[in-house]
XYZ file of C-alpha atoms in Angstrom:
650
model
C -61.840 2.405 -94.345
C -58.167 1.552 -94.364
C -55.715 4.221 -92.972
C -53.220 5.235 -95.608
C -49.738 5.939 -94.103
C -47.119 7.911 -95.955
C -44.020 5.743 -96.357
C -41.763 8.760 -95.916
C -43.332 9.609 -92.602
C -42.925 6.057 -91.318
C -39.241 6.113 -92.210
C -38.785 9.342 -90.242
C -40.392 7.832 -87.215
C -38.141 4.775 -87.445
C -35.093 7.001 -87.816
C -35.993 9.094 -84.677
C -36.537 5.900 -82.713
C -33.158 4.657 -83.829
C -31.419 7.931 -82.763
C -33.121 7.788 -79.345
C -32.039 4.227 -78.842
C -28.591 5.100 -79.918
C -28.492 8.060 -77.542
C -29.666 5.855 -74.708
C -26.966 3.302 -75.564
C -24.262 5.989 -75.668
C -25.536 7.399 -72.377
C -25.360 3.979 -70.720
C -21.928 3.428 -72.218
C -20.860 6.795 -70.855
C -22.132 5.950 -67.413
C -20.232 2.675 -67.557
C -17.092 4.519 -68.615
C -17.397 6.993 -65.768
C -18.025 4.252 -63.249
C -15.039 2.324 -64.696
C -12.901 5.446 -64.356
C -13.983 5.968 -60.724
C -13.352 2.289 -59.857
C -10.131 1.820 -61.799
C -8.481 5.247 -61.563
C -9.873 7.372 -58.763
C -10.253 4.541 -56.272
C -7.708 2.225 -57.700
C -5.513 1.974 -54.593
C -8.505 1.420 -52.316
C -9.936 -1.473 -54.254
C -6.597 -3.051 -55.015
C -6.030 -3.074 -51.252
C -9.435 -4.471 -50.672
C -8.947 -7.167 -53.239
C -5.531 -7.974 -51.806
C -7.161 -8.138 -48.386
C -9.658 -10.625 -49.593
C -6.814 -13.019 -50.405
C -4.255 -12.029 -47.782
C -4.083 -11.571 -43.977
C -1.685 -9.422 -41.997
C -0.751 -11.023 -38.722
C 1.114 -8.972 -36.071
C 4.206 -10.664 -34.691
C 4.540 -9.722 -31.034
C 8.007 -8.815 -29.800
C 9.593 -10.462 -26.789
C 9.412 -7.974 -23.849
C 12.705 -6.905 -22.458
C 14.022 -8.151 -19.052
C 14.629 -6.074 -16.020
C 17.948 -6.613 -14.197
C 19.519 -5.207 -11.084
C 22.958 -3.494 -11.096
C 24.795 -6.830 -10.868
C 22.726 -8.572 -13.591
C 20.329 -10.383 -11.296
C 17.074 -10.940 -13.261
C 14.028 -9.159 -11.686
C 11.593 -9.685 -14.579
C 11.768 -11.969 -17.539
C 9.418 -14.282 -19.536
C 8.699 -18.017 -19.918
C 6.968 -19.740 -22.880
C 3.646 -21.264 -21.781
C 0.515 -22.618 -23.362
C -2.635 -20.794 -22.295
C -6.258 -21.929 -22.519
C -8.182 -18.910 -23.832
C -11.871 -18.181 -24.338
C -13.440 -15.531 -26.482
C -16.892 -14.804 -24.953
C -18.340 -13.264 -28.132
C -17.650 -16.469 -30.090
C -19.062 -18.824 -27.472
C -22.765 -19.474 -27.793
C -23.245 -20.853 -24.276
C -20.456 -19.542 -22.161
C -21.367 -21.224 -18.838
C -21.812 -24.590 -20.562
C -18.376 -24.155 -22.219
C -16.735 -23.345 -18.857
C -18.372 -26.349 -17.273
C -17.118 -28.631 -20.137
C -13.619 -27.206 -19.841
C -13.687 -27.813 -16.060
C -14.137 -31.443 -16.889
C -11.120 -31.544 -19.175
C -8.671 -29.521 -17.038
C -8.535 -28.544 -13.416
C -10.085 -25.037 -12.992
C -9.725 -23.529 -9.538
C -12.211 -21.037 -8.084
C -9.564 -18.394 -8.524
C -9.157 -19.218 -12.213
C -12.923 -18.706 -12.715
C -12.978 -15.544 -10.545
C -10.134 -14.107 -12.536
C -11.789 -14.901 -15.821
C -14.989 -13.318 -14.818
C -13.194 -10.157 -13.628
C -11.437 -9.957 -16.977
C -14.649 -10.476 -18.802
C -16.252 -7.538 -17.006
C -13.366 -5.241 -17.981
C -12.873 -6.438 -21.616
C -14.687 -6.374 -24.934
C -16.797 -9.341 -26.080
C -14.331 -10.449 -28.805
C -11.184 -10.165 -26.677
C -9.671 -13.599 -26.059
C -9.350 -14.042 -22.278
C -7.034 -16.455 -20.435
C -8.807 -19.035 -18.421
C -5.859 -21.165 -17.380
C -2.125 -20.612 -18.013
C 0.746 -23.153 -17.944
C -1.211 -26.070 -19.403
C 0.488 -29.380 -19.107
C 0.981 -31.644 -22.077
C -1.777 -33.919 -20.835
C -4.222 -31.012 -20.436
C -3.386 -29.643 -23.903
C -4.077 -33.066 -25.434
C -7.476 -33.379 -23.727
C -8.594 -29.950 -24.743
C -7.254 -30.234 -28.294
C -9.278 -33.362 -28.786
C -12.497 -31.572 -28.040
C -11.846 -28.077 -29.669
C -14.123 -29.014 -32.577
C -17.014 -28.891 -30.089
C -15.881 -25.825 -28.201
C -16.395 -22.706 -30.373
C -14.465 -19.723 -29.042
C -11.886 -21.839 -27.220
C -8.225 -21.816 -28.240
C -4.882 -23.020 -27.009
C -2.359 -20.277 -27.572
C 1.434 -20.259 -27.131
C 2.348 -17.140 -25.101
C 5.327 -15.498 -23.420
C 4.213 -15.190 -19.796
C 5.840 -12.357 -17.819
C 7.554 -13.646 -14.744
C 8.985 -12.074 -11.635
C 11.365 -14.749 -10.302
C 12.071 -13.101 -6.947
C 8.313 -12.789 -6.214
C 7.623 -10.011 -3.653
C 11.263 -8.693 -3.608
C 11.416 -5.160 -5.014
C 7.900 -5.360 -6.288
C 7.143 -1.702 -5.871
C 10.231 -0.749 -7.865
C 9.888 -3.360 -10.710
C 6.122 -3.000 -10.897
C 4.143 -5.366 -13.081
C 2.320 -5.694 -16.396
C -1.366 -6.353 -16.860
C -3.919 -6.733 -19.640
C -4.703 -3.463 -21.476
C -7.862 -1.948 -19.922
C -10.355 0.588 -21.121
C -8.510 3.224 -19.151
C -5.261 2.292 -20.938
C -6.992 2.433 -24.283
C -8.256 5.923 -23.388
C -4.682 7.032 -22.662
C -3.468 5.443 -25.862
C -5.812 7.670 -27.863
C -3.287 10.549 -27.137
C -0.391 8.530 -28.433
C 1.151 9.199 -31.876
C -0.295 6.982 -34.620
C 3.074 5.233 -35.049
C 3.174 4.192 -31.364
C -0.462 2.975 -31.460
C 0.359 0.896 -34.528
C 3.303 -0.682 -32.664
C 0.767 -2.106 -30.125
C -1.341 -3.894 -32.751
C -1.992 -7.343 -31.243
C -0.440 -6.389 -27.911
C -2.565 -7.482 -24.909
C -0.440 -6.368 -21.946
C 1.224 -3.161 -20.858
C 3.240 -1.915 -17.895
C 1.105 -0.667 -15.113
C 3.367 0.581 -12.375
C 7.063 0.816 -11.445
C 9.847 0.375 -13.950
C 7.452 -1.708 -16.161
C 5.387 1.411 -16.669
C 8.186 4.019 -16.686
C 10.218 2.124 -19.315
C 7.256 0.691 -21.221
C 8.378 1.878 -24.676
C 11.871 0.413 -24.411
C 10.688 -2.792 -22.836
C 7.859 -3.425 -25.332
C 10.067 -3.627 -28.518
C 8.827 -3.339 -32.124
C 5.883 -5.304 -33.418
C 6.561 -7.261 -36.604
C 4.213 -8.275 -39.464
C 3.565 -11.518 -41.312
C 1.736 -11.391 -44.713
C -0.157 -14.597 -45.539
C -2.136 -15.676 -48.571
C -5.495 -17.122 -47.527
C -8.411 -18.947 -49.105
C -11.962 -17.696 -49.175
C -12.560 -19.399 -45.894
C -9.564 -17.689 -44.272
C -7.190 -20.642 -44.240
C -3.547 -19.656 -44.749
C -1.945 -21.299 -47.764
C 1.408 -19.686 -47.930
C 3.624 -16.809 -46.530
C 4.037 -13.849 -48.821
C 6.440 -11.827 -46.637
C 7.520 -11.082 -43.116
C 8.901 -8.134 -41.132
C 10.431 -9.675 -38.011
C 9.612 -8.319 -34.551
C 12.340 -6.528 -32.614
C 12.718 -7.644 -29.016
C 12.386 -4.950 -26.254
C 15.480 -3.641 -24.543
C 16.668 -5.128 -21.342
C 16.854 -2.459 -18.569
C 19.605 -2.559 -15.926
C 18.736 -0.820 -12.672
C 20.875 0.934 -10.085
C 19.156 -1.293 -7.532
C 21.193 -3.809 -5.517
C 18.531 -6.506 -5.110
C 20.425 -8.402 -2.464
C 20.503 -5.219 -0.305
C 16.807 -4.681 -1.137
C 16.010 -8.291 -0.110
C 17.934 -7.919 3.130
C 16.120 -4.767 4.190
C 12.728 -6.299 3.386
C 13.723 -9.250 5.654
C 14.791 -6.849 8.453
C 11.352 -5.149 8.388
C 9.591 -8.496 8.692
C 5.868 -7.894 9.330
C 6.335 -4.212 10.182
C 5.191 -1.376 7.950
C 7.492 1.274 6.588
C 9.853 2.525 3.950
C 13.547 2.849 3.410
C 15.587 4.578 0.674
C 19.342 4.183 -0.043
C 20.989 6.659 -2.414
C 24.484 7.205 -3.799
C 25.035 10.787 -2.538
C 26.996 11.838 -5.633
C 25.229 10.123 -8.585
C 21.671 9.982 -7.282
C 21.533 6.232 -7.992
C 18.926 4.346 -5.980
C 20.423 1.297 -4.431
C 17.341 0.284 -2.473
C 13.796 1.594 -2.467
C 11.882 -0.494 0.112
C 8.123 -0.313 0.834
C 6.742 -2.759 3.354
C 4.588 -4.709 3.292
C 5.010 -5.746 -0.322
C 3.091 -7.920 -2.693
C 3.637 -10.564 -5.409
C 3.549 -8.981 -8.971
C 3.005 -12.354 -10.535
C -0.601 -12.164 -9.383
C -1.356 -9.346 -11.868
C 0.145 -10.725 -15.014
C -2.929 -12.413 -16.415
C -5.467 -10.588 -14.318
C -5.734 -10.918 -10.526
C -8.666 -12.852 -9.050
C -11.275 -11.132 -6.943
C -10.196 -12.651 -3.586
C -6.560 -11.714 -4.049
C -7.496 -8.199 -5.156
C -9.830 -7.738 -2.210
C -7.123 -9.004 0.180
C -4.573 -6.598 -1.142
C -6.833 -3.584 -1.725
C -8.780 -3.711 1.559
C -5.922 -4.524 3.901
C -5.274 -1.980 6.638
C -1.536 -2.512 5.863
C -2.089 -1.221 2.317
C 0.591 -3.424 0.592
C -0.044 -1.877 -2.812
C 0.971 1.627 -1.525
C 4.521 2.460 -2.442
C 5.397 4.150 0.819
C 8.811 5.279 -0.350
C 7.199 7.451 -3.131
C 3.686 8.034 -1.951
C 3.666 7.563 1.793
C 4.032 10.958 3.507
C 5.038 11.378 7.116
C 6.073 14.041 9.595
C 9.924 13.914 9.661
C 10.136 14.412 13.385
C 13.613 15.173 14.738
C 15.258 14.163 11.483
C 14.295 17.730 10.431
C 16.559 19.320 12.997
C 19.879 19.118 11.012
C 18.205 21.110 8.199
C 16.764 23.620 10.637
C 20.267 23.987 12.136
C 21.781 24.587 8.708
C 19.064 27.241 8.059
C 19.988 28.950 11.375
C 23.647 29.160 10.319
C 22.963 30.219 6.727
C 20.480 32.910 7.775
C 22.727 34.267 10.512
C 20.264 33.466 13.357
C 22.664 31.212 15.209
C 26.352 30.576 15.460
C 27.722 27.103 16.413
C 28.354 28.456 19.894
C 24.952 30.019 20.546
C 23.461 28.335 23.569
C 19.801 28.047 24.590
C 18.419 26.912 27.951
C 16.399 23.720 27.580
C 14.275 23.098 30.769
C 12.242 20.397 29.013
C 9.525 22.676 27.658
C 8.954 26.037 25.947
C 5.963 28.331 26.417
C 4.241 30.547 23.820
C 1.224 32.389 25.219
C -0.872 29.864 27.218
C 0.512 26.833 25.314
C 3.334 24.679 26.615
C 5.464 22.911 24.007
C 7.157 19.960 25.615
C 10.296 17.982 25.017
C 9.781 14.213 24.610
C 9.501 12.984 28.200
C 9.922 16.623 29.434
C 13.677 15.911 30.001
C 15.627 19.041 30.851
C 18.897 19.210 28.914
C 20.133 22.491 30.305
C 22.204 24.796 28.129
C 22.565 23.416 24.550
C 24.515 24.738 21.590
C 23.928 23.692 18.065
C 25.940 20.481 18.249
C 24.336 19.297 21.466
C 20.880 20.242 20.120
C 21.352 17.616 17.371
C 23.352 15.041 19.409
C 20.793 15.025 22.229
C 17.804 16.062 20.031
C 16.678 19.125 21.971
C 13.168 20.213 21.052
C 13.399 23.607 22.904
C 16.314 24.685 20.785
C 14.248 24.234 17.659
C 11.041 25.670 19.141
C 12.819 28.931 19.729
C 14.538 28.826 16.336
C 11.256 28.224 14.499
C 9.639 31.099 16.390
C 12.539 33.417 15.343
C 12.575 32.258 11.727
C 8.828 32.313 10.994
C 6.927 29.966 8.733
C 7.753 31.750 5.429
C 11.491 31.708 6.038
C 11.348 27.967 6.973
C 9.420 27.322 3.756
C 11.798 29.245 1.590
C 14.863 27.549 2.999
C 13.485 23.985 2.827
C 11.965 24.071 -0.640
C 15.316 24.062 -2.565
C 16.308 21.000 -0.567
C 13.353 19.185 -2.120
C 10.877 19.130 0.788
C 7.380 19.386 -0.536
C 8.660 19.088 -4.095
C 8.806 16.227 -6.653
C 12.330 14.788 -6.713
C 12.028 13.936 -10.398
C 12.754 10.179 -9.884
C 12.139 8.100 -13.035
C 9.266 6.173 -11.500
C 5.570 7.055 -11.771
C 3.294 8.002 -8.921
C 5.564 10.236 -6.807
C 3.684 12.684 -4.494
C 4.793 16.118 -3.283
C 3.910 15.875 0.359
C 3.338 19.142 2.256
C 5.886 21.946 3.014
C 3.529 24.333 4.801
C 3.306 28.025 4.280
C 0.544 30.663 4.669
C -0.163 30.427 0.956
C -0.454 26.608 1.206
C -2.933 26.873 4.068
C -5.131 29.382 2.215
C -5.262 27.000 -0.685
C -5.818 23.941 1.458
C -8.749 25.121 3.519
C -12.101 26.751 2.714
C -13.193 28.549 5.984
C -11.539 31.956 6.639
C -10.579 30.931 10.146
C -8.992 27.780 8.959
C -7.051 29.659 6.293
C -5.393 31.937 8.800
C -1.874 31.007 9.892
C -1.446 30.994 13.718
C 1.877 31.703 15.406
C 1.655 28.542 17.413
C 1.560 26.487 14.255
C 5.041 27.636 13.345
C 6.611 26.216 16.593
C 5.874 22.540 15.805
C 7.486 22.919 12.388
C 10.870 23.393 13.969
C 10.855 19.805 15.298
C 9.424 18.269 12.091
C 5.835 18.021 13.349
C 2.670 20.112 12.583
C 1.690 20.193 8.884
C 5.056 18.943 7.682
C 4.614 15.718 5.626
C 7.298 14.312 3.411
C 8.326 11.104 1.683
C 11.352 9.052 2.598
C 12.677 9.716 -0.911
C 12.516 13.520 -0.238
C 14.323 12.982 3.130
C 17.050 10.866 1.501
C 17.512 13.425 -1.270
C 17.826 16.245 1.226
C 20.422 14.269 3.352
C 22.361 13.671 0.171
C 22.558 17.426 -0.350
C 24.120 17.794 3.124
C 26.557 14.920 2.551
C 27.760 15.832 -0.906
C 28.737 19.454 -0.212
C 25.380 21.130 -0.886
C 24.235 19.793 -4.263
C 20.625 18.610 -4.921
C 20.739 15.424 -6.921
C 17.939 13.868 -9.023
C 17.466 10.302 -7.880
C 17.046 7.637 -10.541
C 16.435 3.913 -10.652
C 17.213 3.017 -14.229
C 20.921 2.908 -15.253
C 21.136 1.448 -18.766
C 19.114 0.139 -21.712
C 20.631 -3.008 -23.191
C 19.389 -3.383 -26.748
C 19.978 -6.791 -28.306
C 23.206 -6.703 -30.306
C 23.946 -3.081 -29.537
C 26.153 -1.300 -27.021
C 24.509 -0.232 -23.661
C 22.766 3.146 -23.665
C 22.812 5.302 -20.514
C 19.465 6.052 -18.913
C 20.745 8.021 -15.889
C 19.001 11.272 -15.069
C 20.089 14.011 -17.448
C 19.660 16.895 -14.984
C 23.030 18.059 -13.585
C 23.253 18.496 -9.779
C 21.968 21.785 -8.529
C 24.330 23.653 -6.233
C 22.467 25.167 -3.296
C 25.132 27.644 -2.311
C 25.669 26.590 1.357
C 28.964 27.660 3.081
C 31.226 24.633 3.510
C 31.981 25.539 7.190
C 28.224 25.478 7.955
C 27.805 22.048 6.310
C 30.817 20.786 8.354
C 29.287 21.911 11.639
C 25.967 20.096 10.910
C 27.576 16.946 9.619
C 29.927 16.831 12.610
C 26.938 17.054 14.958
C 25.219 14.161 13.065
C 28.401 12.110 13.559
C 28.071 12.840 17.275
C 24.582 11.291 17.179
C 26.128 7.891 16.272
C 29.147 8.154 18.610
C 27.724 9.676 21.786
C 24.023 10.522 21.086
C 20.745 8.895 20.472
C 22.028 6.372 17.928
C 25.239 5.368 19.722
C 23.894 1.923 20.835
C 22.916 0.961 17.281
C 26.404 1.849 15.941
C 28.484 0.501 18.809
C 31.523 -1.425 17.580
C 31.193 -0.286 13.936
C 34.750 -0.082 12.343
C 33.648 2.935 10.382
C 32.156 6.314 11.314
C 28.783 7.536 10.091
C 26.458 10.412 10.771
C 22.776 10.345 11.393
C 19.705 11.642 13.147
C 16.990 9.808 14.933
C 13.376 10.881 14.779
C 10.125 10.053 16.502
C 7.076 11.398 14.761
C 3.553 11.577 16.106
C 0.873 9.647 14.242
C -1.829 11.290 16.347
C -1.776 14.493 18.381
C -1.313 14.188 22.204
C -2.808 16.933 24.294
C -0.467 19.251 26.160
C -1.715 17.894 29.575
C -1.429 14.235 28.473
C 1.533 11.926 28.463
C 2.433 9.658 25.575
C 1.882 6.001 26.533
C 2.299 3.595 23.600
C 0.764 0.709 25.601
C -2.543 2.630 25.878
C -2.751 3.458 22.147
C -3.872 1.363 19.322
C -0.989 0.189 17.093
C -1.903 2.589 14.248
C -1.863 5.554 16.692
C 1.668 4.956 17.997
C 4.626 7.154 17.014
C 6.661 6.421 13.927
C 10.358 5.559 14.181
C 12.705 7.418 11.751
C 16.380 7.557 11.059
C 18.419 9.379 8.412
C 22.147 8.814 7.939
C 25.244 9.067 5.771
C 28.425 7.049 5.641
C 31.401 6.951 5.778
C 31.685 10.138 7.791
C 35.063 11.220 6.305
C 33.823 11.099 2.620
C 30.129 10.359 2.548
C 28.948 8.212 -0.291
C 25.764 6.524 0.856
C 22.711 8.076 2.406
C 19.729 6.349 3.931
C 16.240 7.483 5.075
C 14.108 4.982 6.935
C 10.791 4.887 8.747
C 9.184 2.003 10.694
C 5.532 2.973 11.160
C 4.000 3.017 14.682
C 7.169 1.456 16.110
C 8.185 4.155 18.616
C 11.638 5.680 19.137
C 13.830 6.044 16.029
C 16.883 4.760 17.913
C 15.175 1.530 18.799
C 13.691 0.431 15.490
C 14.863 2.449 12.398
C 18.508 3.065 13.355
C 19.315 -0.726 13.751
C 18.081 -1.425 10.263
C 20.259 1.408 8.848
C 23.339 0.081 10.742
C 22.931 -3.245 8.952
C 22.627 -1.418 5.531
C 25.941 0.332 6.175
C 27.534 -2.931 7.299
C 26.419 -4.429 3.977
C 27.619 -1.512 1.819
C 30.866 -0.677 3.595
C 31.995 -4.011 4.976
C 30.328 -6.571 2.702
C 28.698 -8.211 5.770
C 25.302 -9.894 5.966
C 23.735 -10.251 9.420
C 23.289 -13.578 11.109
C 19.869 -15.286 10.970
C 19.644 -14.716 14.744
C 20.242 -11.000 14.285
C 17.641 -10.709 11.437
C 14.995 -12.474 13.577
C 15.608 -10.192 16.557
C 15.784 -7.059 14.420
C 12.404 -7.908 12.911
C 10.951 -7.628 16.387
C 12.800 -4.497 17.295
C 14.927 -6.342 19.918
C 18.432 -5.371 18.665
C 20.679 -2.311 18.570
C 24.191 -3.300 17.374
C 24.320 -6.619 15.473
C 24.342 -9.885 17.394
C 25.588 -13.300 16.287
C 28.295 -13.872 13.699
C 27.710 -11.959 10.500
C 28.500 -13.624 7.079
C 30.209 -12.368 3.975
C 27.562 -11.298 1.491
C 28.848 -13.699 -1.109
C 28.448 -16.619 1.293
C 24.704 -16.087 1.673
C 22.620 -18.471 -0.520
C 21.195 -16.818 -3.569
C 18.633 -16.475 -5.041
C 16.203 -16.511 -2.144
C 13.125 -18.616 -2.281
C 10.171 -16.458 -3.551
């Protein structure tokens, strides 16, 4: 039987279906509208930038790094344009096969390959790494013809950092190197703006002035906006923000003087610092042996790194800033000043020096056990009496010695504008409690104070600290802050001073006490232990020789250099100022394991003063003999500084 349907009911069902369909349609339209609002309004900037990025590329334009110059404008660090063969390991399917193929196209030395593998171990997979720098035109042509078959290989035009004087002043100038993971970790603490300025930068200052003045030397990174195709090919330039070159930095350093001192040291180890006593300018800061900073620019190879890092001579150690030594008898003028300032001695107070001094069962000897008889303050410095300062140290006590020496800068950071300076050790009971763990080791013994008076015992200072302290004696009792950098020289702008901002700190010494000590130091060069080195000098200077133990010699033993290994022999020290009437320059020098200060360190300082005060450069004969410790006063015919060929061969 056929089912009879009410027409009205059918119409109602159709109407409901239509309304449901209409509701679904409106809901879908609503969702589309909401999505369109989110995309086109809420996230408008994001997607516009993304769309723009799909058709544009932002390329960083690296700035030219600033140069480093000495005080006379001699270039110590600059850059040269080169073409570099670079390989990106992450884009090279078969790295070893690629390296082998490249070795057939250009000459790759074992050091090139060692350096590349060292860099690869320290870098990310998609960092382009230099394989060979300074490609010739023929090498570029051969590689360019095969680039289509060498994925991940590129020829890039680069600005290669160059140190034209090679090893000269390397510890001061420093070097740049590729940005490492350690560098990146430190950069995490930088402000966002500074991090953005290093976009595309691959190298950064590691040590020396290159590190200390990194921000000024680096410059400002520019940007180039390019329109690209879907495949990434650039079709036109949309805009450019040019890079700003880094500032040139002019140093206080006199690189001719620096080079001369390095020649005078020869193969010997040591350090020497020359300061302007009134301004704190560092005219020379020598650390020997030195190294070639050019090795580090594109990553040092393994053999060269091992040779430098494992050498017993430690050429990478900046001995002027980080080498600490007992000051030996160069400490005596400061002890003498302390005696006067604290009222423990007058200039006329005399002490019997029989060649030794006894405390309890211990006999403290003079060097060679030479008896000097009755010595007053002046003779104690001129003849370098140990007994005078044994008794003085015993009277003062360790705490008083510490408290007097600390304001002079001993055991303190000088504040020089170079990284890596160390404090050294100015001993005190508090220092010893912190330095040792065992209760017996922490206790300060009276006998330990005695050696402090002659610059031995726990005393351990840098040559920079010694030079700064001598400057305070020479300039009337003001502690200066030494500084290497003098000026920033921005392109097209007036020079900007970079000298240390800290004013000199008056130490409050009585002028008559300073005159007594300085006069005694002049006596050292005219009649005392340094008289032979300064014989015939047309100027007067003051100084103090020092011989510091590298190893302890028992009280019943005699020092015999011939029976000791080289590294166990005494150090040779000399500190000085000149001219005596109005001191301007101060020097502190050490020749490691060389013996008496008068025989090795003082002759070098004599030639420094001849250079600064007379404009004289020693003869080649004199330089050769001084390198061997065979001179006192200069020999041969000296030359005018301007007559000596310059620049030297690296």
